[in-house]
Amino acid sequence: MTQIKTRASLAGLLALVLTTSPAAAQQSQPQRLETITLNAGMHNIRAEVALTPEQRATGLMYRREMAAHEGMLFVFEQPAPQCFWMKNTLLPLSIAFLADDGTVVNIADMQPQALDSHCSAKPVRYALEMNQGWFAKRGIQAGAKLKGPVFNPQR
């Protein structure tokens, strides 16, 4: 597991992934990405980081299972309304849309292989997908704050 210590490290990680081909998406196999640790209160999350448009488009497609403490963090270049769907995604997921400081904006539950859009309630740079119900089981809702090396402290 790779720990990303600073926001500047994200630039290095982006450079690394841009030099690799999106072969996993072409082969209909789950992609495996670099990970970071996020914290939701006392709960640790091992989050794969999807930085490039190709990585974000593939997301958690084709996965048949995911450990309870694992997820995928989608990182966008600029805050914008973000929408997700579940094409080729086999697992039921919950998605938390996150502000720059890690505050949960809103959470949506998503059904496997559905084409319904699930969107952020306001512009965000981050979205975190976990197994469906993960946030609810831990009492995490809009306004809660996640911590991790990618989030800016509130200004």
Coordinates of C-alpha atoms in Angstrom, one line a residue:
M1 CA 0.0 0.0 0.0
T2 CA 1.4 3.4 -1.0
Q3 CA 0.8 6.3 1.4
I4 CA 0.5 9.7 -0.2
K5 CA 2.0 12.1 2.3
T6 CA 1.2 15.5 0.8
R7 CA -1.0 17.1 -1.9
A8 CA 2.2 17.5 -4.0
S9 CA 2.6 13.7 -4.0
L10 CA -0.7 13.6 -5.9
A11 CA 1.1 15.3 -8.8
G12 CA 3.8 12.6 -8.8
L13 CA 1.1 9.9 -8.6
L14 CA -0.7 11.4 -11.6
A15 CA 2.5 11.5 -13.6
L16 CA 3.0 7.8 -12.8
V17 CA -0.5 6.7 -13.9
L18 CA -0.4 8.8 -17.0
T19 CA 2.5 6.7 -18.3
T20 CA 0.6 3.4 -17.9
S21 CA -1.9 2.2 -20.3
P22 CA -5.6 1.6 -19.4
A23 CA -5.3 -2.1 -20.3
A24 CA -7.5 -3.1 -17.4
A25 CA -10.5 -1.2 -18.9
Q26 CA -9.8 -2.6 -22.3
Q27 CA -9.9 -6.2 -21.0
S28 CA -13.0 -5.8 -18.9
Q29 CA -11.0 -6.6 -15.8
P30 CA -11.1 -4.6 -12.6
Q31 CA -8.4 -1.9 -12.4
R32 CA -6.1 -1.8 -9.4
L33 CA -4.8 1.7 -8.5
E34 CA -2.5 3.2 -5.9
T35 CA -4.1 3.6 -2.5
I36 CA -4.2 6.2 0.3
T37 CA -5.6 6.0 3.8
L38 CA -8.6 8.1 4.7
N39 CA -10.3 8.4 8.1
A40 CA -13.9 8.8 9.0
G41 CA -13.8 9.3 12.7
M42 CA -12.2 6.0 14.1
H43 CA -12.8 4.2 10.8
N44 CA -9.9 3.8 8.4
I45 CA -10.5 3.5 4.7
R46 CA -8.1 2.1 2.2
A47 CA -9.1 4.0 -0.9
E48 CA -7.8 3.4 -4.4
V49 CA -7.2 6.8 -6.1
A50 CA -8.8 7.4 -9.5
L51 CA -7.0 10.5 -10.9
T52 CA -7.2 10.3 -14.7
P53 CA -10.3 10.5 -16.9
E54 CA -9.8 6.9 -17.9
Q55 CA -9.4 5.7 -14.3
R56 CA -12.5 7.6 -13.2
A57 CA -14.5 6.3 -16.1
T58 CA -13.6 2.7 -15.2
G59 CA -13.9 3.2 -11.5
L60 CA -15.0 0.0 -9.7
M61 CA -16.4 -1.7 -12.9
Y62 CA -16.1 -5.5 -13.1
R63 CA -15.3 -6.0 -9.3
R64 CA -17.1 -8.9 -7.8
E65 CA -16.1 -8.2 -4.2
M66 CA -14.5 -5.4 -2.1
A67 CA -13.4 -5.6 1.5
A68 CA -15.5 -3.6 4.0
H69 CA -12.8 -1.0 4.7
E70 CA -11.9 -0.5 1.0
G71 CA -13.3 2.0 -1.5
M72 CA -12.3 4.3 -4.4
L73 CA -11.7 8.0 -4.2
F74 CA -12.3 9.9 -7.4
V75 CA -10.3 13.1 -7.7
F76 CA -11.3 15.8 -10.2
E77 CA -9.2 18.7 -11.3
Q78 CA -11.7 21.4 -10.5
P79 CA -14.9 21.6 -8.3
A80 CA -17.9 20.9 -10.5
P81 CA -21.2 19.1 -10.2
Q82 CA -20.2 15.4 -10.4
C83 CA -22.6 12.6 -11.5
F84 CA -22.0 8.8 -11.4
W85 CA -23.8 5.8 -12.8
M86 CA -23.2 2.0 -12.4
K87 CA -22.7 0.7 -15.9
N88 CA -20.7 -2.6 -15.7
T89 CA -20.4 -2.2 -11.9
L90 CA -21.4 -5.4 -10.2
L91 CA -21.4 -4.3 -6.5
P92 CA -24.1 -2.2 -4.8
L93 CA -22.3 1.0 -3.7
S94 CA -22.8 4.1 -1.7
I95 CA -21.1 7.3 -2.9
A96 CA -20.2 10.3 -0.7
F97 CA -19.5 13.6 -2.5
L98 CA -16.9 15.5 -0.7
A99 CA -15.8 19.1 -0.4
D100 CA -12.2 20.2 -0.7
D101 CA -11.8 19.9 3.1
G102 CA -13.3 16.4 3.3
T103 CA -16.8 17.4 4.4
V104 CA -19.5 15.1 3.1
V105 CA -21.8 17.1 0.9
N106 CA -24.3 14.3 0.2
I107 CA -24.5 10.5 0.0
A108 CA -26.4 8.3 -2.5
D109 CA -26.9 4.6 -2.7
M110 CA -26.4 3.1 -6.2
Q111 CA -27.7 -0.2 -7.6
P112 CA -25.5 -2.6 -9.6
Q113 CA -25.5 -2.0 -13.4
A114 CA -28.1 0.7 -13.2
L115 CA -27.8 3.7 -15.6
D116 CA -29.5 6.2 -13.1
S117 CA -27.4 9.3 -12.4
H118 CA -26.4 10.1 -8.9
C119 CA -25.1 13.6 -8.6
S120 CA -23.4 15.9 -6.1
A121 CA -25.7 18.5 -4.4
K122 CA -23.1 21.2 -5.2
P123 CA -19.7 21.4 -7.0
V124 CA -17.1 19.0 -5.6
R125 CA -13.6 17.7 -6.4
Y126 CA -13.9 14.4 -4.6
A127 CA -16.3 11.4 -4.5
L128 CA -15.8 8.3 -2.4
E129 CA -17.4 5.0 -3.3
M130 CA -17.8 2.3 -0.6
N131 CA -19.8 -0.9 -0.3
Q132 CA -23.5 0.0 -0.1
G133 CA -24.5 1.0 3.5
W134 CA -21.0 1.6 4.7
F135 CA -21.7 5.3 5.5
A136 CA -25.1 4.6 7.1
K137 CA -23.8 1.8 9.3
R138 CA -21.2 4.2 10.7
G139 CA -23.6 7.1 11.2
I140 CA -21.8 9.2 8.5
Q141 CA -24.0 11.7 6.8
A142 CA -23.9 15.1 5.1
G143 CA -21.8 17.5 7.2
A144 CA -19.5 14.8 8.6
K145 CA -15.8 15.3 7.8
L146 CA -13.3 12.8 6.4
K147 CA -9.6 13.2 6.9
G148 CA -6.8 12.3 4.6
P149 CA -3.7 13.7 2.8
V150 CA -5.7 15.0 -0.2
F151 CA -8.1 17.2 1.7
N152 CA -7.4 20.9 2.3
P153 CA -8.0 22.3 5.7
Q154 CA -10.9 24.7 5.8
R155 CA -9.8 28.2 5.0

